[in-house]
Short mmCIF file of C-alpha atoms in Angstrom, two decimals:
data_model
loop_
_atom_site.label_atom_id
_atom_site.label_comp_id
_atom_site.label_asym_id
_atom_site.label_seq_id
_atom_site.Cartn_x
_atom_site.Cartn_y
_atom_site.Cartn_z
CA GLN Q 1 8.88 -47.30 31.04
CA SER Q 2 8.51 -46.99 27.27
CA ALA Q 3 10.02 -44.27 25.13
CA LEU Q 4 7.85 -41.26 24.36
CA THR Q 5 6.32 -41.38 20.89
CA GLN Q 6 7.37 -38.85 18.26
CA PRO Q 7 6.81 -38.78 14.51
CA ALA Q 8 9.81 -40.18 12.65
CA SER Q 9 10.11 -37.18 10.37
CA VAL Q 10 8.74 -33.71 9.77
CA SER Q 11 9.66 -31.36 6.96
CA GLY Q 12 9.04 -27.79 5.97
CA SER Q 13 10.26 -25.05 3.69
CA PRO Q 14 12.40 -22.16 4.91
CA GLY Q 15 10.28 -19.61 6.73
CA GLN Q 16 7.46 -22.03 7.47
CA SER Q 17 6.42 -23.33 10.88
CA ILE Q 18 6.45 -26.97 11.92
CA THR Q 19 5.25 -28.77 15.02
CA ILE Q 20 6.62 -31.96 16.54
CA SER Q 21 4.45 -33.97 18.91
CA CYS Q 22 5.59 -36.07 21.86
CA THR Q 23 3.11 -38.49 23.37
CA GLY Q 24 3.56 -40.17 26.71
CA THR Q 25 1.38 -41.21 29.62
CA SER Q 26 0.04 -39.82 32.85
CA SER Q 27 3.18 -41.19 34.53
CA ASP Q 28 5.46 -38.90 32.58
CA VAL Q 29 4.36 -36.14 30.17
CA GLY Q 30 0.86 -35.87 31.60
CA GLY Q 31 1.92 -36.02 35.21
CA TYR Q 32 4.61 -33.36 35.35
CA ASN Q 33 5.47 -30.03 33.77
CA TYR Q 34 9.01 -31.30 33.30
CA VAL Q 35 9.09 -31.79 29.55
CA SER Q 36 12.22 -30.70 27.73
CA TRP Q 37 13.26 -30.67 24.08
CA TYR Q 38 16.69 -31.23 22.55
CA ARG Q 39 18.18 -30.64 19.13
CA GLN Q 40 20.95 -32.93 17.94
CA HIS Q 41 23.09 -32.43 14.88
CA PRO Q 42 24.95 -35.48 13.49
CA GLY Q 43 27.89 -36.49 15.63
CA LYS Q 44 27.11 -33.88 18.27
CA ALA Q 45 25.68 -33.95 21.77
CA PRO Q 46 22.04 -32.95 22.25
CA LYS Q 47 21.39 -29.28 22.90
CA LEU Q 48 18.63 -28.12 25.25
CA MET Q 49 16.05 -26.00 23.42
CA ILE Q 50 13.05 -25.99 25.79
CA TYR Q 51 12.61 -26.96 29.45
CA ASP Q 52 9.64 -27.10 31.82
CA VAL Q 53 7.30 -27.50 28.82
CA SER Q 54 7.66 -23.97 27.46
CA ASN Q 55 10.74 -22.21 28.83
CA ARG Q 56 13.71 -21.33 26.66
CA PRO Q 57 17.26 -21.40 28.03
CA SER Q 58 19.32 -18.27 27.59
CA GLY Q 59 20.58 -17.99 24.03
CA VAL Q 60 17.90 -20.11 22.37
CA SER Q 61 15.97 -18.35 19.64
CA ASN Q 62 12.37 -17.34 20.33
CA ARG Q 63 11.50 -19.20 17.12
CA PHE Q 64 11.30 -22.25 19.39
CA SER Q 65 8.25 -22.69 21.58
CA GLY Q 66 6.75 -25.52 23.57
CA SER Q 67 3.35 -26.49 24.92
CA LYS Q 68 1.52 -29.41 26.48
CA SER Q 69 -2.01 -30.77 26.53
CA GLY Q 70 -2.76 -33.88 28.54
CA ASN Q 71 -0.24 -36.58 27.76
CA THR Q 72 1.09 -34.87 24.62
CA ALA Q 73 3.74 -32.16 24.44
CA SER Q 74 4.61 -30.19 21.32
CA LEU Q 75 7.58 -28.26 19.98
CA THR Q 76 6.94 -25.59 17.37
CA ILE Q 77 9.70 -24.13 15.24
CA SER Q 78 8.65 -20.99 13.43
CA GLY Q 79 10.54 -19.27 10.63
CA LEU Q 80 12.27 -22.53 9.71
CA GLN Q 81 15.97 -22.13 8.87
CA ALA Q 82 18.56 -24.43 7.34
CA GLU Q 83 20.33 -24.76 10.70
CA ASP Q 84 17.14 -26.25 12.16
CA GLU Q 85 17.68 -29.41 10.11
CA ALA Q 86 18.55 -31.96 12.80
CA ASP Q 87 17.09 -34.65 15.04
CA TYR Q 88 14.82 -33.50 17.85
CA TYR Q 89 14.07 -35.38 21.05
CA CYS Q 90 11.61 -34.73 23.82
CA SER Q 91 12.22 -35.86 27.38
CA SER Q 92 10.12 -36.05 30.51
CA TYR Q 93 10.65 -36.67 34.17
CA THR Q 94 8.80 -39.82 35.24
CA SER Q 95 7.20 -41.16 38.39
CA SER Q 96 9.39 -44.27 38.44
CA SER Q 97 12.60 -45.69 37.01
CA PRO Q 98 14.07 -44.48 34.77
CA LEU Q 99 13.75 -41.00 36.20
CA TYR Q 100 13.92 -39.52 32.72
CA VAL Q 101 12.48 -40.96 29.54
CA PHE Q 102 13.28 -39.70 26.05
CA GLY Q 103 11.29 -39.61 22.85
CA THR Q 104 11.91 -41.77 19.81
CA GLY Q 105 13.27 -38.79 17.93
CA THR Q 106 12.08 -36.75 14.94
CA LYS Q 107 14.20 -35.92 11.93
CA VAL Q 108 13.46 -32.40 10.74
CA THR Q 109 14.21 -31.71 7.11
CA VAL Q 110 14.31 -28.22 5.67
CA LEU Q 111 13.21 -28.51 2.06
CA GLN C 1 30.21 -21.54 31.53
CA VAL C 2 29.91 -25.18 32.52
CA GLN C 3 31.95 -27.62 30.49
CA LEU C 4 32.06 -31.40 30.74
CA GLN C 5 35.01 -33.36 29.36
CA GLN C 6 34.68 -37.11 29.04
CA SER C 7 37.50 -39.63 28.99
CA GLY C 8 37.76 -43.40 28.86
CA PRO C 9 38.34 -46.33 26.51
CA GLY C 10 36.30 -46.77 23.37
CA LEU C 11 36.59 -50.56 23.27
CA VAL C 12 35.60 -52.98 26.02
CA LYS C 13 35.55 -56.76 25.89
CA PRO C 14 32.34 -58.66 26.69
CA SER C 15 31.90 -59.49 30.41
CA GLN C 16 34.36 -56.77 31.41
CA THR C 17 33.73 -53.37 33.00
CA LEU C 18 33.06 -50.15 31.11
CA SER C 19 34.62 -47.15 32.88
CA LEU C 20 34.21 -43.51 31.92
CA THR C 21 35.04 -40.24 33.65
CA CYS C 22 33.48 -36.82 33.28
CA ALA C 23 35.60 -33.84 34.37
CA ILE C 24 33.66 -30.71 35.36
CA SER C 25 34.74 -27.11 34.83
CA GLY C 26 32.71 -24.04 35.68
CA ASP C 27 30.80 -25.81 38.46
CA SER C 28 31.35 -28.17 41.38
CA VAL C 29 30.34 -31.80 41.61
CA SER C 30 29.15 -30.93 45.14
CA THR C 31 26.76 -28.14 44.07
CA ASN C 32 23.54 -28.58 46.04
CA SER C 33 21.04 -27.74 43.34
CA VAL C 34 22.21 -29.96 40.49
CA ALA C 35 22.77 -33.62 39.69
CA TRP C 36 25.32 -35.34 37.50
CA ASN C 37 23.94 -37.85 35.03
CA TRP C 38 25.00 -40.51 32.56
CA ILE C 39 22.92 -41.03 29.43
CA ARG C 40 23.62 -43.29 26.48
CA GLN C 41 22.42 -43.40 22.89
CA SER C 42 22.29 -46.28 20.47
CA PRO C 43 20.31 -47.03 17.30
CA SER C 44 18.47 -49.86 19.06
CA ARG C 45 17.68 -48.13 22.37
CA GLY C 46 17.63 -44.46 21.41
CA LEU C 47 18.48 -42.07 24.24
CA GLU C 48 18.49 -43.91 27.55
CA TRP C 49 18.94 -42.36 30.98
CA LEU C 50 21.25 -44.54 33.10
CA GLY C 51 21.63 -42.81 36.42
CA ARG C 52 22.86 -39.88 38.46
CA THR C 53 24.74 -38.78 41.55
CA TYR C 54 24.05 -35.67 43.57
CA TYR C 55 24.89 -33.98 46.86
CA ARG C 56 22.27 -32.77 49.33
CA SER C 57 24.21 -32.69 52.61
CA LYS C 58 25.22 -36.23 51.70
CA TRP C 59 25.66 -38.15 48.47
CA TYR C 60 22.79 -39.90 46.72
CA ASN C 61 22.49 -42.07 43.63
CA ASP C 62 19.59 -43.07 41.39
CA TYR C 63 19.89 -45.76 38.73
CA ALA C 64 17.69 -47.02 35.92
CA VAL C 65 16.22 -50.45 36.62
CA SER C 66 17.50 -51.60 33.23
CA VAL C 67 21.09 -51.43 34.51
CA GLN C 68 20.51 -51.72 38.25
CA GLY C 69 22.99 -54.11 39.79
CA ARG C 70 25.59 -53.47 37.08
CA ILE C 71 26.04 -49.70 37.37
CA THR C 72 27.94 -47.45 39.75
CA ILE C 73 28.22 -43.66 39.50
CA ASN C 74 30.71 -42.07 41.85
CA PRO C 75 31.68 -38.48 42.53
CA ASP C 76 35.32 -37.51 42.99
CA THR C 77 35.43 -34.23 44.87
CA SER C 78 39.24 -34.04 44.86
CA LYS C 79 39.28 -33.94 41.04
CA ASN C 80 35.84 -32.33 40.56
CA GLN C 81 34.60 -35.14 38.36
CA PHE C 82 32.30 -38.13 38.39
CA SER C 83 32.54 -41.56 36.89
CA LEU C 84 30.48 -44.37 35.40
CA GLN C 85 31.20 -48.04 35.84
CA LEU C 86 29.06 -50.62 34.07
CA ASN C 87 29.88 -54.22 34.82
CA SER C 88 29.42 -57.41 32.83
CA VAL C 89 28.93 -55.62 29.54
CA THR C 90 27.53 -57.28 26.44
CA PRO C 91 27.39 -56.10 22.81
CA ASP C 92 23.97 -54.63 23.69
CA ASP C 93 25.80 -52.02 25.81
CA THR C 94 27.51 -50.63 22.70
CA ALA C 95 26.48 -46.98 22.52
CA VAL C 96 27.59 -43.37 22.67
CA TYR C 97 27.79 -42.48 26.35
CA TYR C 98 27.20 -38.92 27.54
CA CYS C 99 27.62 -37.25 30.87
CA ALA C 100 25.24 -34.40 31.56
CA ARG C 101 24.42 -31.83 34.23
CA GLU C 102 20.84 -31.91 35.45
CA GLU C 103 19.16 -28.80 36.82
CA ASN C 104 15.47 -27.80 36.80
CA SER C 105 14.57 -31.33 35.63
CA CYS C 106 16.42 -31.02 32.35
CA HIS C 107 19.92 -31.53 30.98
CA GLU C 108 21.45 -28.30 29.74
CA TYR C 109 25.12 -29.21 29.67
CA TRP C 110 26.46 -32.36 28.02
CA GLY C 111 29.84 -33.92 27.51
CA GLN C 112 31.13 -34.51 24.02
CA GLY C 113 30.09 -38.16 24.00
CA THR C 114 32.20 -41.33 23.95
CA LEU C 115 31.50 -44.18 21.56
CA VAL C 116 32.01 -47.38 23.52
CA THR C 117 32.05 -50.59 21.53
CA VAL C 118 31.71 -53.92 23.31
CA SER C 119 33.55 -56.50 21.26
CA SER C 120 36.17 -59.18 21.65
#
């Protein structure tokens, strides 16, 4: 099972919106509505931002939203803030081993 | 609030066994609706799911094929924790190891991470 494909970097100015894509296959992203997104600051553990494609855990800002079309999922961050500067990873449940596959990661830079 | 506290050595010699423990507070390792996972992260492999243990009237395990045969994840109900053992390690197993709680097909709670270096 290969890692999900994400752009290496995305940038935006404060207040703008950005979108990060996550491309997999019909065996993972396309086959299940079990896509999640994580934010990771340097030296810290990942933090869950979106689960089941588009659901936000309690406490996560509504500036974060998720969607999916076919084998590609997307994370949109609106109203970009300095604290959003971090690495972002998507993850999907898969039909075989490993049960979960992660994306290659996207570095978000707030200009 | 669920909290996961990891412990274990940060340096392991090649061919030896990597052992880490994840202590759980705010939940039970025997909770029926969740699973307890180990995930690692390295520059070369990125984030990699290793395996999980969970209780559904009895204990089950799932492991990634990449480490199958070398990995064991065990629950310890008396201490409310779970552990990771990875045998016959090589420098390629050098990574930050995380424990994580899985519910609703995602990982909301993570341990603080343990950098494990495999070196003689």
